[in-house]
XYZ file of C-alpha atoms in Angstrom:
149
model
C 172.093 62.495 98.889
C 169.972 65.056 99.884
C 167.006 63.649 98.719
C 168.011 60.685 100.581
C 168.760 62.306 103.888
C 165.177 64.222 103.599
C 162.940 60.993 102.943
C 164.737 59.335 106.109
C 163.839 62.426 108.306
C 160.468 62.373 106.791
C 160.379 58.535 107.394
C 160.392 57.440 103.908
C 162.343 55.953 101.599
C 164.983 53.288 102.600
C 166.631 55.560 105.179
C 163.415 56.240 106.646
C 161.876 52.796 106.922
C 161.682 50.618 110.168
C 164.607 48.160 110.486
C 163.876 44.638 109.872
C 165.746 42.308 111.809
C 165.347 39.186 109.754
C 168.998 38.067 110.499
C 169.122 38.713 113.637
C 170.549 36.157 116.459
C 166.768 36.883 118.112
C 165.284 35.259 115.066
C 165.447 31.593 114.467
C 167.944 30.084 111.900
C 165.642 28.878 109.929
C 161.645 29.592 108.890
C 159.853 26.689 111.283
C 157.374 24.033 110.389
C 154.422 25.799 109.630
C 155.538 29.135 108.813
C 153.412 31.277 106.245
C 153.682 34.686 104.964
C 151.523 37.429 106.308
C 151.747 41.566 105.549
C 154.285 41.919 108.044
C 157.848 39.779 107.097
C 159.718 37.901 110.217
C 161.688 40.473 111.860
C 160.021 43.773 110.646
C 157.594 45.799 113.188
C 154.067 44.561 113.912
C 150.918 46.486 112.800
C 149.478 47.880 115.498
C 145.731 46.009 115.392
C 143.126 45.738 117.859
C 143.840 42.968 120.249
C 141.887 41.566 123.074
C 143.238 41.237 126.305
C 143.597 38.335 128.810
C 141.004 40.250 130.603
C 138.442 40.594 127.907
C 139.324 44.274 127.185
C 140.161 45.554 123.292
C 143.581 47.723 123.164
C 146.125 48.113 120.637
C 148.522 45.494 120.209
C 151.926 48.103 121.032
C 150.247 48.836 124.074
C 150.776 45.005 125.302
C 154.676 45.543 123.999
C 157.712 45.450 126.325
C 156.962 43.401 129.116
C 156.896 39.957 127.318
C 156.712 37.610 124.368
C 153.032 37.944 122.693
C 151.702 35.289 121.354
C 148.482 36.446 118.776
C 145.432 34.010 117.615
C 144.072 35.288 114.372
C 140.406 34.485 115.243
C 137.951 36.259 112.978
C 134.656 36.695 114.704
C 135.650 36.254 118.264
C 134.632 40.247 118.871
C 130.930 38.992 119.199
C 131.813 36.396 121.522
C 131.936 36.728 125.493
C 135.777 35.952 126.226
C 134.711 33.260 128.615
C 133.271 31.128 125.763
C 136.339 31.280 123.154
C 138.658 30.856 125.606
C 137.484 27.107 125.908
C 136.650 26.860 122.011
C 138.609 25.793 119.051
C 142.223 26.311 119.135
C 142.481 27.793 122.357
C 142.943 25.468 124.914
C 145.773 24.040 122.722
C 147.529 27.367 122.183
C 147.014 28.153 125.729
C 148.339 25.268 127.040
C 151.691 26.075 124.500
C 152.139 29.555 125.301
C 152.015 28.901 128.736
C 155.262 25.984 128.115
C 157.603 28.251 126.682
C 160.442 29.152 128.533
C 160.046 32.792 128.764
C 156.544 34.845 130.163
C 154.208 35.046 127.826
C 150.735 36.718 126.752
C 148.065 35.278 124.730
C 146.008 37.870 122.643
C 143.398 37.349 119.937
C 143.178 39.860 116.938
C 140.015 39.823 114.904
C 142.468 40.309 112.012
C 146.000 41.148 110.718
C 146.987 42.175 107.534
C 147.528 39.180 104.994
C 146.785 36.602 107.694
C 143.868 33.987 107.015
C 142.682 32.929 110.077
C 143.831 30.513 112.722
C 147.149 32.201 112.143
C 149.315 32.413 115.133
C 152.098 35.395 115.516
C 154.553 35.119 117.825
C 155.676 39.068 118.490
C 159.300 40.238 120.283
C 158.922 42.237 123.103
C 160.404 44.781 121.029
C 157.611 44.839 118.590
C 159.004 42.582 115.723
C 157.365 39.355 114.166
C 159.452 36.359 115.183
C 157.064 33.998 113.046
C 153.680 33.880 112.099
C 152.649 30.154 111.825
C 149.609 28.038 110.661
C 147.699 27.083 113.201
C 148.808 25.801 116.675
C 152.402 24.264 116.892
C 154.197 23.867 120.126
C 157.385 22.667 118.825
C 157.681 25.752 116.512
C 156.701 28.194 119.076
C 159.139 26.667 121.665
C 161.824 26.939 118.596
C 161.011 30.887 118.159
C 160.977 31.867 121.666
C 164.332 29.762 122.592
C 165.804 31.866 119.706
């Protein structure tokens, strides 16, 4: 018991691990269509990766938490482009339209990389920093279902 409690205080082992809310009422009842597996399981805290914010600044993902739902596109190579170019290219116009249609305030962010996520993965991150879903490409109905949950 002592070792278990000590590990918990040090943030290690089963008691010290961050909570995973995979069966929460805040999660969809079933994985949405187009779900993929990334380095973070649904319901777990997201990795604190650098992201490009709407104003073009590069910040840490955790700095954007707490205000609204975050929609993060994993798009390698966007760091070398001016933001005004990539906002009109590839998946961004469709993703921006899908994010704007969600039933709550959202913020669209772009990450060069995310652990275990291939290019064009869309991550839906709850305001508390837990991953709601990881989707392959832009899937408006799946984004809406997750946001509605």
